[in-house]
XYZ file of C-alpha atoms in Angstrom:
470
model
C 126.037 83.778 136.179
C 127.079 82.862 132.652
C 127.898 86.020 130.734
C 127.030 86.628 127.080
C 129.671 87.601 124.539
C 127.491 90.210 122.966
C 124.046 91.849 123.379
C 121.479 92.824 120.764
C 118.751 95.383 120.972
C 115.951 95.189 118.452
C 114.403 91.838 117.525
C 113.093 92.603 114.103
C 113.749 89.938 111.437
C 117.322 91.287 110.717
C 118.076 91.378 114.450
C 116.736 87.868 115.076
C 118.680 86.411 112.138
C 121.911 88.101 113.263
C 121.476 86.644 116.737
C 120.880 83.141 115.294
C 124.025 83.660 113.039
C 126.172 84.621 116.028
C 124.893 81.771 118.217
C 125.458 79.256 115.445
C 129.035 80.423 115.283
C 129.710 79.767 118.939
C 128.815 83.045 120.606
C 126.446 83.531 123.615
C 123.956 86.374 122.941
C 121.740 88.381 125.291
C 118.703 89.927 123.545
C 116.468 92.769 124.455
C 113.424 94.279 122.683
C 111.358 97.228 123.812
C 108.243 94.987 123.510
C 108.861 92.202 126.020
C 106.452 89.910 124.317
C 108.578 89.850 121.201
C 111.587 88.676 123.266
C 109.464 85.923 124.863
C 108.176 84.725 121.483
C 111.704 84.667 120.035
C 113.069 82.687 123.024
C 110.150 80.204 122.786
C 110.550 79.912 119.013
C 113.658 80.157 116.919
C 115.959 80.699 119.910
C 114.731 77.806 121.972
C 117.444 75.530 123.288
C 120.203 77.882 121.988
C 122.847 79.962 123.862
C 120.518 83.078 123.614
C 119.397 84.734 126.786
C 116.456 87.123 127.076
C 116.625 90.268 129.183
C 113.940 92.770 129.949
C 115.746 95.935 130.937
C 118.893 97.726 129.974
C 120.183 97.224 133.536
C 119.641 93.479 133.241
C 121.283 93.618 129.734
C 124.443 95.216 131.115
C 124.759 92.720 133.939
C 124.500 89.857 131.431
C 127.489 90.894 129.255
C 131.203 90.227 129.580
C 133.499 93.294 129.369
C 134.114 95.287 127.344
C 130.387 95.133 126.826
C 129.379 94.888 123.129
C 125.828 95.905 122.283
C 124.520 95.665 118.729
C 121.627 98.087 118.021
C 119.229 96.819 115.284
C 116.620 99.559 115.405
C 115.152 101.832 112.794
C 117.483 104.605 111.509
C 116.972 108.163 112.654
C 115.521 109.286 115.979
C 114.938 105.689 117.294
C 118.660 105.212 117.318
C 119.233 108.369 119.311
C 116.433 107.402 121.690
C 118.039 104.017 122.391
C 121.445 105.591 122.815
C 120.005 108.091 125.383
C 118.249 105.278 127.263
C 121.315 102.914 127.363
C 124.081 105.426 127.985
C 123.510 105.820 131.749
C 124.328 102.096 132.147
C 127.622 102.202 130.051
C 131.123 102.071 131.425
C 134.307 103.350 129.940
C 135.444 101.264 126.996
C 131.953 99.784 126.290
C 131.052 99.395 122.670
C 127.795 100.405 121.021
C 127.302 99.103 117.475
C 124.658 100.581 115.150
C 123.873 97.881 112.602
C 121.017 99.735 110.886
C 120.959 101.859 107.679
C 121.837 105.138 109.469
C 122.844 108.259 107.640
C 126.575 108.478 107.896
C 126.647 112.047 109.185
C 124.382 110.956 112.008
C 126.935 108.277 112.775
C 129.687 110.933 112.677
C 127.831 112.958 115.275
C 127.061 109.978 117.509
C 130.655 108.690 117.387
C 132.035 112.120 118.335
C 129.568 112.546 121.202
C 130.049 109.099 122.669
C 133.772 108.976 122.271
C 133.872 112.294 124.166
C 132.233 110.463 127.063
C 134.642 107.557 126.930
C 132.505 105.067 125.026
C 133.123 103.428 121.629
C 130.580 103.744 118.807
C 130.814 101.507 115.729
C 128.542 102.475 112.812
C 128.233 99.204 110.894
C 126.778 98.695 107.483
C 125.221 95.252 107.013
C 124.259 94.095 103.502
C 122.576 90.877 102.433
C 119.067 91.217 103.595
C 117.336 88.754 105.854
C 119.124 85.683 104.357
C 122.479 87.360 104.570
C 121.912 88.244 108.212
C 121.208 84.585 108.981
C 123.840 82.912 106.877
C 126.498 85.504 106.277
C 126.282 89.228 105.282
C 128.840 91.680 104.085
C 129.773 93.816 107.126
C 131.208 97.359 106.996
C 132.276 98.638 110.496
C 133.560 102.042 111.052
C 134.586 103.779 114.307
C 137.394 103.432 116.847
C 139.975 100.897 115.604
C 140.434 99.512 119.135
C 136.750 98.758 119.293
C 137.008 96.920 115.974
C 139.723 94.740 117.539
C 137.215 93.751 120.213
C 134.584 92.874 117.658
C 136.723 91.293 114.988
C 136.336 87.653 116.006
C 132.550 87.905 116.072
C 132.153 89.810 112.793
C 134.665 87.559 110.894
C 132.806 84.463 112.131
C 129.346 85.601 111.030
C 130.287 87.331 107.792
C 129.902 85.759 104.391
C 132.843 83.966 103.033
C 134.107 84.639 99.458
C 135.200 81.745 97.231
C 138.763 81.991 98.556
C 137.426 81.644 102.111
C 138.057 85.271 103.068
C 135.386 86.793 105.397
C 133.519 89.676 103.790
C 134.196 92.132 106.595
C 137.064 94.566 107.118
C 137.618 97.683 109.244
C 136.461 100.543 107.008
C 137.725 103.620 108.769
C 137.020 106.183 111.544
C 133.744 107.666 112.730
C 131.034 107.364 110.031
C 133.152 105.582 107.371
C 131.304 102.288 107.757
C 127.837 103.777 107.134
C 129.237 105.965 104.430
C 130.490 102.940 102.464
C 127.225 101.069 103.050
C 125.393 104.208 101.675
C 127.475 104.103 98.486
C 127.019 100.320 98.286
C 123.208 100.990 98.240
C 123.655 103.721 95.640
C 125.465 101.311 93.320
C 122.755 98.787 94.059
C 120.096 101.352 92.911
C 122.037 101.768 89.696
C 122.532 98.054 89.096
C 118.799 97.385 89.551
C 117.840 100.208 87.215
C 120.222 99.170 84.495
C 118.823 95.629 84.595
C 115.270 96.966 84.520
C 115.972 99.073 81.466
C 117.506 96.128 79.626
C 114.445 94.071 80.572
C 112.278 96.891 79.101
C 114.168 96.876 75.816
C 113.906 93.091 75.695
C 110.133 93.012 76.081
C 109.049 96.211 74.239
C 111.560 96.204 71.370
C 112.698 92.704 70.842
C 109.336 91.225 71.892
C 110.674 88.545 74.243
C 108.230 87.033 76.758
C 109.058 86.570 80.353
C 110.078 82.921 80.061
C 112.423 83.773 77.164
C 113.901 86.725 79.226
C 114.381 84.447 82.176
C 116.420 82.057 80.000
C 118.465 84.968 78.716
C 119.343 86.258 82.196
C 120.132 82.770 83.368
C 122.557 82.390 80.499
C 124.054 85.786 81.250
C 124.630 84.702 84.786
C 127.122 82.134 83.549
C 129.275 84.801 81.876
C 130.658 88.262 82.492
C 127.424 89.496 84.103
C 127.456 86.760 86.751
C 125.998 88.366 89.913
C 123.277 88.049 92.499
C 121.003 90.585 90.909
C 121.191 88.905 87.472
C 120.502 85.534 89.144
C 117.429 86.713 90.983
C 116.157 88.503 87.843
C 116.078 85.117 86.057
C 114.213 83.641 88.961
C 111.716 86.472 89.054
C 110.923 86.350 85.332
C 110.024 82.647 85.399
C 107.676 82.929 88.385
C 103.969 82.481 87.393
C 101.200 84.243 89.324
C 98.847 81.562 90.762
C 95.942 83.948 90.657
C 96.036 85.210 87.039
C 98.300 82.602 85.446
C 100.448 85.347 84.010
C 104.088 85.885 84.826
C 104.050 87.391 88.254
C 106.266 90.365 87.301
C 103.573 91.563 84.862
C 101.004 92.056 87.610
C 103.269 93.965 89.915
C 102.545 97.746 89.965
C 105.367 99.718 88.348
C 106.048 101.983 91.322
C 109.460 101.477 93.005
C 109.863 102.280 96.677
C 113.010 103.581 98.338
C 114.313 103.866 101.871
C 116.577 106.886 101.192
C 120.076 105.443 100.887
C 120.210 106.020 97.138
C 118.997 109.599 97.616
C 121.646 110.125 100.330
C 124.296 108.925 97.932
C 123.258 111.386 95.276
C 122.943 114.242 97.747
C 126.370 113.539 99.255
C 127.863 113.200 95.820
C 126.648 116.714 94.929
C 127.995 118.051 98.189
C 131.557 116.668 97.568
C 131.575 117.279 93.793
C 131.578 113.601 92.790
C 129.866 112.736 89.470
C 127.495 109.843 90.037
C 125.358 110.077 86.838
C 123.996 106.485 86.922
C 123.125 106.460 90.588
C 121.402 109.834 90.161
C 119.424 108.489 87.192
C 118.292 105.435 89.205
C 117.034 107.681 91.991
C 115.201 109.863 89.507
C 113.659 106.851 87.806
C 112.194 105.679 91.121
C 110.833 109.183 91.683
C 109.255 109.157 88.157
C 107.762 105.711 88.798
C 105.870 107.217 91.826
C 103.931 109.490 89.454
C 101.803 106.592 88.189
C 98.565 108.494 87.828
C 100.240 111.413 85.989
C 102.058 108.968 83.698
C 98.772 107.298 82.762
C 97.232 110.570 81.797
C 100.344 111.664 79.868
C 100.531 108.396 78.025
C 97.193 109.086 76.387
C 98.359 112.536 75.148
C 101.395 111.406 73.197
C 102.003 108.638 70.676
C 103.017 105.269 71.984
C 106.183 103.170 71.428
C 107.500 103.294 68.012
C 108.464 100.144 66.095
C 112.145 99.738 65.423
C 113.816 97.436 62.939
C 116.135 95.273 64.983
C 117.255 92.524 62.602
C 118.531 89.319 64.148
C 117.168 88.957 67.676
C 120.084 86.855 68.955
C 122.582 89.527 67.831
C 120.570 92.285 69.566
C 120.524 90.194 72.772
C 124.349 89.955 72.593
C 124.407 93.730 72.164
C 122.269 94.201 75.277
C 124.585 91.898 77.273
C 127.613 94.008 76.402
C 125.751 97.217 76.959
C 124.675 96.088 80.458
C 128.287 95.113 81.228
C 129.667 98.423 80.037
C 127.032 100.467 81.901
C 127.559 98.429 85.090
C 131.430 98.973 84.937
C 130.912 102.672 84.474
C 128.466 102.740 87.408
C 130.928 101.038 89.668
C 133.625 103.402 88.356
C 131.433 106.291 89.574
C 130.837 104.687 92.945
C 134.481 103.938 93.681
C 135.462 107.337 92.490
C 132.997 108.918 94.836
C 134.447 106.923 97.739
C 137.955 108.083 96.802
C 136.861 111.723 96.821
C 134.931 111.267 100.079
C 137.899 109.509 101.657
C 139.869 112.668 101.179
C 137.060 114.997 102.173
C 136.328 113.115 105.440
C 139.826 111.704 106.170
C 138.490 108.135 106.051
C 141.621 106.614 104.342
C 139.407 104.089 102.619
C 141.069 100.954 101.132
C 139.369 100.416 97.767
C 140.882 96.946 97.441
C 139.298 95.830 100.724
C 135.957 97.379 99.839
C 135.753 95.388 96.637
C 136.939 92.334 98.525
C 134.178 92.431 101.195
C 131.486 92.937 98.559
C 132.322 89.740 96.750
C 129.868 87.726 98.772
C 126.937 88.256 101.136
C 125.879 91.647 99.935
C 123.176 92.531 97.320
C 125.673 93.759 94.684
C 127.933 90.750 94.908
C 129.252 89.880 91.447
C 132.245 88.344 89.676
C 133.008 91.896 88.523
C 134.058 92.776 92.145
C 136.904 90.242 91.952
C 138.232 92.100 88.885
C 137.820 95.420 90.681
C 139.694 93.985 93.649
C 142.599 92.984 91.395
C 142.616 96.500 89.816
C 143.197 98.095 93.197
C 145.615 95.338 94.135
C 147.791 96.431 91.221
C 147.410 100.146 92.030
C 146.189 101.050 95.438
C 145.993 104.762 94.393
C 144.055 104.077 91.164
C 142.177 107.280 90.408
C 139.279 105.599 88.410
C 138.566 102.116 87.265
C 138.683 103.363 83.695
C 142.397 103.978 84.188
C 143.006 100.260 84.820
C 144.277 98.524 81.600
C 141.914 95.632 81.890
C 138.811 97.760 82.362
C 139.886 100.199 79.705
C 140.218 97.345 77.212
C 136.806 95.976 78.176
C 135.069 99.329 77.805
C 136.700 99.859 74.436
C 135.179 96.512 73.259
C 131.714 97.136 74.725
C 131.006 100.893 74.502
C 129.684 100.714 70.980
C 127.073 98.224 72.133
C 126.091 100.532 74.933
C 125.587 103.295 72.293
C 123.424 100.867 70.271
C 121.297 99.966 73.304
C 120.754 103.594 74.187
C 119.980 104.479 70.532
C 117.520 101.652 70.472
C 115.679 102.971 73.455
C 115.705 106.556 72.080
C 114.426 105.473 68.677
C 111.592 103.461 70.239
C 110.700 106.099 72.739
C 111.537 103.880 75.736
C 113.243 105.598 78.675
C 116.778 104.502 79.332
C 117.701 106.917 82.101
C 120.518 104.917 83.637
C 121.947 103.436 80.469
C 122.215 106.834 78.865
C 123.604 108.317 82.147
C 126.441 105.726 82.110
C 127.168 106.524 78.515
C 127.076 110.302 79.181
C 129.442 109.953 82.147
C 131.846 107.976 79.964
C 131.789 110.543 77.120
C 132.283 113.452 79.551
C 135.020 111.792 81.587
C 137.031 110.844 78.403
C 136.645 114.330 76.854
C 139.735 116.491 77.089
C 137.603 119.557 76.562
C 134.048 120.251 77.704
C 131.796 123.236 76.811
C 132.018 124.629 80.300
C 134.232 127.468 79.089
C 131.033 128.931 77.782
C 129.326 128.258 81.162
C 132.111 130.169 82.898
C 131.729 133.041 80.480
C 127.996 133.186 81.129
C 128.601 133.188 84.884
C 131.061 135.970 84.582
C 128.615 137.883 82.344
C 125.662 137.895 84.612
C 127.337 137.581 88.031
C 130.945 138.684 87.710
C 132.019 135.228 88.955
C 135.373 135.537 87.116
C 137.179 132.843 85.058
C 140.615 131.402 84.420
C 142.420 131.347 81.163
C 144.234 128.584 79.346
C 147.110 130.773 78.202
C 148.117 132.661 81.349
C 147.906 132.453 85.154
C 145.439 134.462 87.242
C 141.769 135.125 87.720
C 139.930 137.371 85.152
C 136.716 139.326 84.705
C 135.352 140.952 81.612
C 132.912 143.773 81.118
C 131.075 141.961 78.356
C 128.943 144.865 77.080
C 131.699 147.515 76.596
């Protein structure tokens, strides 16, 4: 019997596309889905005539795989992953490798890795970014777990991963236990921030400058040729030029302004709070999606308060340039927060994350791919232990040149009464991070006043408490 190189459980669109990607790159794949009909349809359709074998039980799956057996799980995060692990574990042998390619919460991956490694099995929590197209033609892949298991997977993952302009595959071993899913979580948090920043710039363009969708599409297309070149800027230009065949209006204008979320952005903010990492822009993006969900309340409230105020903007082309610089500055500050969070988490969870490699594997395939990541990679190449991107000379110079335009963009939104949650959060992060002193000496005094929480002094060592009402 001809053995497959790898097995896959879960034939959703992402699972199917990863299978086709692996087969196209020379690997034989055995596939299993809980619903047998889905397996049959896939084999009779996209997989027909390819080195893809269908199996209809876990026992049959195990018999069809070469050793060590590699099984990629592409099932919904949460309980379904635990259910599949429980069902498949009785068939595993020492050294077999389970790979979770879904958007699992990293602490769940930590638990699963610990439990399975204790039984002699390998568990690789693997972040996969790039959506359906990325899965088919090359995603960014973030595997974490036992390093020896990575060695057994490396040839497959490097073959199917996206390739950057220099030909390097966008995959690298991330670290132990839940490191891969942690990094994917932060990637998605940065993605939330990126999308919200772009949305706020779009809002300023239409409601303050008065640009129509076609004009905005042209602006974003132009920006995609410069410092903002990225996948999200590119697709924004495409979205804004799309006309709705039903109404004849720009399609974006007939889409309800309620943004959904699958939880990874929220997890990023929650984890950042837990480890003490400031992620102002990501937090603002999550909150903005929450606010967007209150559509009915917002409609009622909009009738109670005056509408958008007219603002004198002067030359439109100059303001557009201001917005370009503002978006770049806010984006850099957002990435600075994300990479700083990963540095703090690396120490907290003993992940030993390599920031240079993280920037490197995000340059292609993933949703936040951007020219900026090449610059970030170079910053960490110069200084592997860089504390914050703002400490890099290149980025410090760029922020010095663009921060005033970020202030202007935020001021424009405030003056007009247009919400700029993420833009202002990036600016607030910058102003706080560059401040030698903050007003939290008063906060500490208040805490000591009502709760005897004590405080430290700037002029002597020790911990102090004051009886404030003596």
